[in-house]
mmCIF file of C-alpha atoms in Angstrom:
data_model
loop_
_atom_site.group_PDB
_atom_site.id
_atom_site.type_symbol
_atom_site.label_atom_id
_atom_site.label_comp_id
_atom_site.label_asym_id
_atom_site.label_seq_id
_atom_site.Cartn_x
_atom_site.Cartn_y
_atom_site.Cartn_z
ATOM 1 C CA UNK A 83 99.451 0.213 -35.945
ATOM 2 C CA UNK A 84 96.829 2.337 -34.792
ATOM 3 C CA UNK A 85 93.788 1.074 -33.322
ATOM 4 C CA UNK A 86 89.955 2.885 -32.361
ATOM 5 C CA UNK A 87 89.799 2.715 -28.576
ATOM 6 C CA UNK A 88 86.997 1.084 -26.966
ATOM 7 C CA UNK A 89 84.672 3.863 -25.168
ATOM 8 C CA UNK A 90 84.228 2.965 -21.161
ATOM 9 C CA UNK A 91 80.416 3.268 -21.950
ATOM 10 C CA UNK A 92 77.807 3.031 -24.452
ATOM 11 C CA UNK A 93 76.974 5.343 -26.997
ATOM 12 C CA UNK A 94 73.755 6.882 -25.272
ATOM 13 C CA UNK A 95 75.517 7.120 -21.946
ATOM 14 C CA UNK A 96 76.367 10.913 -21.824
ATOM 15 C CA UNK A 97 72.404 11.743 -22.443
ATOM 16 C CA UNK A 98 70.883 14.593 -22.712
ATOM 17 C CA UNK A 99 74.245 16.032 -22.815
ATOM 18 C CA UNK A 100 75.735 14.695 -25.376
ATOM 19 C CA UNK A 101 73.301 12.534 -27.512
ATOM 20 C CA UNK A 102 73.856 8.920 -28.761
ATOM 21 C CA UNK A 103 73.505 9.476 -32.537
ATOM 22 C CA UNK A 104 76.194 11.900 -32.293
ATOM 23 C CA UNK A 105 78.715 9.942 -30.106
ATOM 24 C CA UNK A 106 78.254 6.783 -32.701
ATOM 25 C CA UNK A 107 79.324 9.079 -35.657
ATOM 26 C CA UNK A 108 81.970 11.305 -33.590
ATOM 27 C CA UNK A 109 83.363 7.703 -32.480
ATOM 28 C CA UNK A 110 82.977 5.207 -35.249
ATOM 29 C CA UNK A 111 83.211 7.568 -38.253
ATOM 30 C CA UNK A 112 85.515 10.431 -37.600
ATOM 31 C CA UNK A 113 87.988 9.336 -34.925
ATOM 32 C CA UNK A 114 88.120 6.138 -36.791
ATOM 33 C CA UNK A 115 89.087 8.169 -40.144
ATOM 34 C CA UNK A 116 91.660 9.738 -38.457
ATOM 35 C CA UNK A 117 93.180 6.348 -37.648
ATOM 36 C CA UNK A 118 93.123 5.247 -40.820
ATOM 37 C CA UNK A 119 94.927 7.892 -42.673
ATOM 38 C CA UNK A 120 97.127 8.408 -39.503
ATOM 39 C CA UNK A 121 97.909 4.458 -40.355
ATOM 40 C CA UNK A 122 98.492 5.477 -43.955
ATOM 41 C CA UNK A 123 101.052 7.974 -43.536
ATOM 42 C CA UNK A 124 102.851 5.488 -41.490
ATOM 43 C CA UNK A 125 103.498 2.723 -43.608
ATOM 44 C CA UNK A 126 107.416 2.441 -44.660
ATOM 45 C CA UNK A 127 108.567 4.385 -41.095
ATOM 46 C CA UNK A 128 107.939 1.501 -38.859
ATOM 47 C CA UNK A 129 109.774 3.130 -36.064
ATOM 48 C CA UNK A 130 107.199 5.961 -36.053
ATOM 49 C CA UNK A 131 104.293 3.648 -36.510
ATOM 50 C CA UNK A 132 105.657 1.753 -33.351
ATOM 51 C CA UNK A 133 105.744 4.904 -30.833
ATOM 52 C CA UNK A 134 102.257 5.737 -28.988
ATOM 53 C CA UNK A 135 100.560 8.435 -30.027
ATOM 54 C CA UNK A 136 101.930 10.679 -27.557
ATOM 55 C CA UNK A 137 105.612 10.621 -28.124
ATOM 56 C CA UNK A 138 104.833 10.725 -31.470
ATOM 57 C CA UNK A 139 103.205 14.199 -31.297
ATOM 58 C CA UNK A 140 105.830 15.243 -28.702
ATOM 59 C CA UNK A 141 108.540 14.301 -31.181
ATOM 60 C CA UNK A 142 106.703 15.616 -34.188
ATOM 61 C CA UNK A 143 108.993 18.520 -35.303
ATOM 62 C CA UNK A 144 111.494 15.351 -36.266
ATOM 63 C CA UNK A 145 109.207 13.787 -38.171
ATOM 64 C CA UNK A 146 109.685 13.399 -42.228
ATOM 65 C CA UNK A 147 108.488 16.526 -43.689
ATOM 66 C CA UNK A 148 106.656 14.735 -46.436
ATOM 67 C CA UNK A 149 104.259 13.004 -43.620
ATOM 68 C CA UNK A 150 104.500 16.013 -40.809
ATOM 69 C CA UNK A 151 101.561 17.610 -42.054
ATOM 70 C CA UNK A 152 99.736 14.389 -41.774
ATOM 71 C CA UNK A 153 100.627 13.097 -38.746
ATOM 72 C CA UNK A 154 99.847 16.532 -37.241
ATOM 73 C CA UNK A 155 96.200 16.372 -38.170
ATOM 74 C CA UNK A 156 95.408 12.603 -38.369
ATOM 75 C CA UNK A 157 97.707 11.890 -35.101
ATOM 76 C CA UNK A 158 96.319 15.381 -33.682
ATOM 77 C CA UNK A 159 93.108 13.691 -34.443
ATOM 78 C CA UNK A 160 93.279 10.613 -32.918
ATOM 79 C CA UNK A 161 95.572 11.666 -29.418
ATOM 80 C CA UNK A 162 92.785 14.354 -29.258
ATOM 81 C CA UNK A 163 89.898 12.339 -29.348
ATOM 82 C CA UNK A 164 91.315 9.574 -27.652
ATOM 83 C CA UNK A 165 91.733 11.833 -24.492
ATOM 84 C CA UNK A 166 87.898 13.113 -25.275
ATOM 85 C CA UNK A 167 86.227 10.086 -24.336
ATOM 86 C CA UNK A 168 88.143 9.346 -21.628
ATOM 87 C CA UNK A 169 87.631 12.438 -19.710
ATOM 88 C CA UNK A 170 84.244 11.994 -19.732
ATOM 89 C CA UNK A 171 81.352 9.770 -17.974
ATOM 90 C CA UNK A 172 77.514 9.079 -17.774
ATOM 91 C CA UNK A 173 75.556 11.294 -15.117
ATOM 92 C CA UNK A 174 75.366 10.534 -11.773
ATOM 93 C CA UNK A 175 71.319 11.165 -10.808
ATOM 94 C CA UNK A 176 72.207 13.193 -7.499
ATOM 95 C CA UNK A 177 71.312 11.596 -4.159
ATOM 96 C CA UNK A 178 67.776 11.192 -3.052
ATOM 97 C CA UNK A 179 66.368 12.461 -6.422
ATOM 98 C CA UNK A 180 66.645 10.318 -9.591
ATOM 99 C CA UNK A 181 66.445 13.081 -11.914
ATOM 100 C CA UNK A 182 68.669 15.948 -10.977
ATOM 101 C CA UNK A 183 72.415 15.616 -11.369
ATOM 102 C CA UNK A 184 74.898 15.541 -8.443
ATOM 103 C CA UNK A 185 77.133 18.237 -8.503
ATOM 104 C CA UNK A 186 80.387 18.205 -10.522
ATOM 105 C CA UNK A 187 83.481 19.722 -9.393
ATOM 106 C CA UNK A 188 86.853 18.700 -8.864
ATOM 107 C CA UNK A 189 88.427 18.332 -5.311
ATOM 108 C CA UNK A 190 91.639 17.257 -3.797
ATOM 109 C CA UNK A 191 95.084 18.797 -5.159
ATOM 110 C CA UNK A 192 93.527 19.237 -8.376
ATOM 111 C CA UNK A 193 91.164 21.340 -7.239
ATOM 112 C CA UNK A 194 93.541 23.498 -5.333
ATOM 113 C CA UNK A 195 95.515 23.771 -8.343
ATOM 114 C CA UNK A 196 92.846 25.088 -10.317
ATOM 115 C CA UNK A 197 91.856 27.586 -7.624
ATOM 116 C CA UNK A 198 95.314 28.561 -7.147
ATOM 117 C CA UNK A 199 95.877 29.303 -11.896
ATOM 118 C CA UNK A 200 92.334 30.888 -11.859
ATOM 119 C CA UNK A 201 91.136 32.186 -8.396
ATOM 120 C CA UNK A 202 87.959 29.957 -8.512
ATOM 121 C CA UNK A 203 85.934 26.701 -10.296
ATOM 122 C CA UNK A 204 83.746 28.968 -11.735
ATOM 123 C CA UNK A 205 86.399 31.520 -13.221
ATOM 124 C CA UNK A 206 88.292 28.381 -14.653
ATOM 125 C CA UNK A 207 85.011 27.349 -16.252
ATOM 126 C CA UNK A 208 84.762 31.168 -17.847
ATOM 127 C CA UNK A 209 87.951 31.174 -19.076
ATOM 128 C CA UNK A 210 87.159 27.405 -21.028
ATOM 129 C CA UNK A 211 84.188 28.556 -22.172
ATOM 130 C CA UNK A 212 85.957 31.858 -23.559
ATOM 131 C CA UNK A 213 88.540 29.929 -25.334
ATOM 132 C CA UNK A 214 85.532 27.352 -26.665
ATOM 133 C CA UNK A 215 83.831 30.202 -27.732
ATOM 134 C CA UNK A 216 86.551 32.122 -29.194
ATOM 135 C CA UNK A 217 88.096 29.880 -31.413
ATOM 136 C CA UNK A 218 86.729 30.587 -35.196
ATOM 137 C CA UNK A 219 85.711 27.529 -37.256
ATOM 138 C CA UNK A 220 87.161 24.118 -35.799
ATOM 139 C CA UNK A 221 89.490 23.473 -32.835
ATOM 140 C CA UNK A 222 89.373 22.700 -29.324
ATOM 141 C CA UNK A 223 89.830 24.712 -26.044
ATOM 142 C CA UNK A 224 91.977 22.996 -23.346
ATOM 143 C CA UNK A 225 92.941 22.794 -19.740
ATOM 144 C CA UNK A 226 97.214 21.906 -20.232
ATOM 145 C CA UNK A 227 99.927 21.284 -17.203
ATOM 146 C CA UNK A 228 103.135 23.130 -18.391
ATOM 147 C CA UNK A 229 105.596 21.561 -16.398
ATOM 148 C CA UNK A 230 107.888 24.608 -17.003
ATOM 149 C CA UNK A 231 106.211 26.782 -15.386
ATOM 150 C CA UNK A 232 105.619 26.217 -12.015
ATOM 151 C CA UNK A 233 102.801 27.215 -9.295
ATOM 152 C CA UNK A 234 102.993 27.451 -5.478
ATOM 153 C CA UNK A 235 100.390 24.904 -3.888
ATOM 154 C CA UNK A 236 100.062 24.549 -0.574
ATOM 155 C CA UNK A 237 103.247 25.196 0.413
ATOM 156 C CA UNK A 238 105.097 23.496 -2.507
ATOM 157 C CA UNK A 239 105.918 24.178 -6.153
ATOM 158 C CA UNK A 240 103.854 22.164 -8.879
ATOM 159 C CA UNK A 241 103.682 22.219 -12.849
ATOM 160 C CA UNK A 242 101.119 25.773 -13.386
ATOM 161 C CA UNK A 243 97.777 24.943 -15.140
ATOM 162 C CA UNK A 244 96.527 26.757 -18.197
ATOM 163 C CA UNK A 245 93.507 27.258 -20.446
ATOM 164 C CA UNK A 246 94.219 27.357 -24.104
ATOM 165 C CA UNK A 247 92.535 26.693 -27.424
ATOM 166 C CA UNK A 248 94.174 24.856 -30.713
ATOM 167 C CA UNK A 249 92.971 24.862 -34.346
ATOM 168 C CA UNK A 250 91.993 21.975 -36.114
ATOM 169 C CA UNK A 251 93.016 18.773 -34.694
ATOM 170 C CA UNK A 252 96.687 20.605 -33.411
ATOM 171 C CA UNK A 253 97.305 18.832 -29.922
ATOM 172 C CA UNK A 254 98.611 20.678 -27.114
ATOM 173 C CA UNK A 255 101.593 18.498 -27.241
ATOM 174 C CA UNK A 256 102.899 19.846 -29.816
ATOM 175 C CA UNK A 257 103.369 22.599 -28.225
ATOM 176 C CA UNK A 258 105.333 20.928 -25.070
ATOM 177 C CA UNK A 259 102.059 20.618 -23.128
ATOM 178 C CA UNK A 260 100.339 17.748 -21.442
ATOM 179 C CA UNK A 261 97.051 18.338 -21.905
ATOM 180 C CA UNK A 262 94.509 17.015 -18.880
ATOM 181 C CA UNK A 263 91.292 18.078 -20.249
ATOM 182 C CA UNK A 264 89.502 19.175 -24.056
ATOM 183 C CA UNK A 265 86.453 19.911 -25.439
ATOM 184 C CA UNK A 266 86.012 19.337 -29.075
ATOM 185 C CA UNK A 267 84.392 22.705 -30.318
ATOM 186 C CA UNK A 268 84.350 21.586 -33.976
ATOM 187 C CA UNK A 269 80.786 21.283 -34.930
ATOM 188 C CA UNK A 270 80.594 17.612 -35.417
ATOM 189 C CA UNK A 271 80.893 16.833 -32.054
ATOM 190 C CA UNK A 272 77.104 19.019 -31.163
ATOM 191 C CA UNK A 273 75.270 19.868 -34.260
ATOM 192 C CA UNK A 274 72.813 17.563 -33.806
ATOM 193 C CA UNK A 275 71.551 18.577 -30.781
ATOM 194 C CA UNK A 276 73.057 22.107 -30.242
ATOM 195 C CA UNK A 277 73.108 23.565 -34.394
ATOM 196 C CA UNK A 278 74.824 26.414 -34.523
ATOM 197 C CA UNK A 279 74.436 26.659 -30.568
ATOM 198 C CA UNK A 280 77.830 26.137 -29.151
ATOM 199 C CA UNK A 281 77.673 28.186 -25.912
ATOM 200 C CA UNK A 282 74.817 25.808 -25.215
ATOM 201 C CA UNK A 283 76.545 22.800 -25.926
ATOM 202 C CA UNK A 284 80.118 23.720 -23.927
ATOM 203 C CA UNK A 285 77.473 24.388 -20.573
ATOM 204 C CA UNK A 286 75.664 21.301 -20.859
ATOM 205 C CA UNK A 287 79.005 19.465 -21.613
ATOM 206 C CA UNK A 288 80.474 20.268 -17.612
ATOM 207 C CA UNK A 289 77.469 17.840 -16.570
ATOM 208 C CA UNK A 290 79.459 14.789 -18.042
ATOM 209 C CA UNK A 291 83.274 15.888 -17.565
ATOM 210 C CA UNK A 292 85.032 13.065 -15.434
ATOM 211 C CA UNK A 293 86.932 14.845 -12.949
ATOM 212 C CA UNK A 294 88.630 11.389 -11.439
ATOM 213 C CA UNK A 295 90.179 10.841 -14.656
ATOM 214 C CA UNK A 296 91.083 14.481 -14.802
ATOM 215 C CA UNK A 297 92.450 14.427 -11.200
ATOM 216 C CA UNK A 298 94.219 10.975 -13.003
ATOM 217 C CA UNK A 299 96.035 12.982 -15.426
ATOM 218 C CA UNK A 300 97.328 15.835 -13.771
ATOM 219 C CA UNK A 301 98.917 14.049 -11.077
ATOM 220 C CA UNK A 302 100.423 11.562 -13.261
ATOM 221 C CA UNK A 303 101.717 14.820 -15.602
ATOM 222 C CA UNK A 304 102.599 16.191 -11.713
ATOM 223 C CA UNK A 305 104.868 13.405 -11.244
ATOM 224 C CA UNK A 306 106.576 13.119 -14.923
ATOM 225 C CA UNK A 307 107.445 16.623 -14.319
ATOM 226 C CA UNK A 308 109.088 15.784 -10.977
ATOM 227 C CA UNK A 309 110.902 13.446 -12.375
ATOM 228 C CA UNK A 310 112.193 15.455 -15.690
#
């Protein structure tokens, strides 16, 4: 079965980014639906119920018909979200000042890797922002490792990066795709701060991404790859 994750901080942590009111419902209310009915369309295949989330969604095209559907959205849903909070963290007040944030950037091989898919930080960021932007009503925009495709590095061959958006709750891997980071661009996750403002939202969001647990993923996605 199913359960809500704890979140590694407290509801108000990602202010004035992201604001408390809105994590509490986005967390307790809607990612906690999609457990539930993910739960629900479950019950009777207990050796679907048993997988994690991942290999479920990685799997899903052998999933019953009668529960695909389902277990597209409601899993989508909760592997989705799951990742979400993860992949982000409070502000760190930069050094010396109190107020002003540090900057936030990835470095290391990840960083290299982005440079090397998009030229620069700041053209990655574009393209993100474009597929945010871009995707009519609900979704998500994503940065994915496709492990077959591959991308010189410094000398050596890795899994390429990529920037795309899904619909709905659809989860990159579906699609054979490990995703690494998402923004949720459906409009509970920034009314309440941002309205109908969602180019606002995506460039305040950058302030709380959590590039160590980005960095996390991709090598760990690096490696499966390797070993596939």
């Amino acid at each position: 079965m199913h359960e809500l994750p704890k979140l590694p901080y407290e509801y108000n942590a990602l202010e004035p980014y992201v604001d408390a009111r809105t994590m509490e419902i986005h967390h307790s209310k809607h990612h906690q639906a999609y457990i539930t009915k993910l739960n629900a369309a479950l019950e009777g295949y207990p050796e679907l119920a048993a997988l994690d989330i991942e290999t479920l969604l990685q799997q899903v095209d052998t999933v019953p018909e009668k529960i695909r559907q389902a277990v597209m959205n409601h899993g989508g849903g909760h592997a989705n979200h799951s990742l979400f909070w993860t992949i982000m963290r409070p502000v760190t007040p930069a050094v010396g000042t109190g107020t002003e944030i540090a900057d936030n950037a990835p470095t290391g091989e990840l960083a290299e890797a982005i440079a090397s898919a998009f030229g620069t930080f700041d053209a990655f960021k574009l393209s993100l922002f474009d597929a945010g932007i871009g995707r009519f009503g609900s979704g998500w925009a994503w940065l994915v490792v496709d492990s077959k495709a591959q991308a010189g590095v410094t000398g050596r061959s890795t899994p390429a990066l990529s920037v795309i958006s899904t619909q709905n709750q659809d989860s990159p891997l579906m699609q054979g795709l490990t995703p690494i980071l998402g923004i949720d661009v459906w409009e509970h996750a920034y009314y309440l701060t941002y309205q109908n403002k969602r180019d606002e939202y995506i460039k305040a969001w950058w302030n709380v991404v959590n590039w160590e647990e980005v960095a996390r993923r991709f090598t760990a996605a690096t490696i499966t790859a390797a070993i596939a």
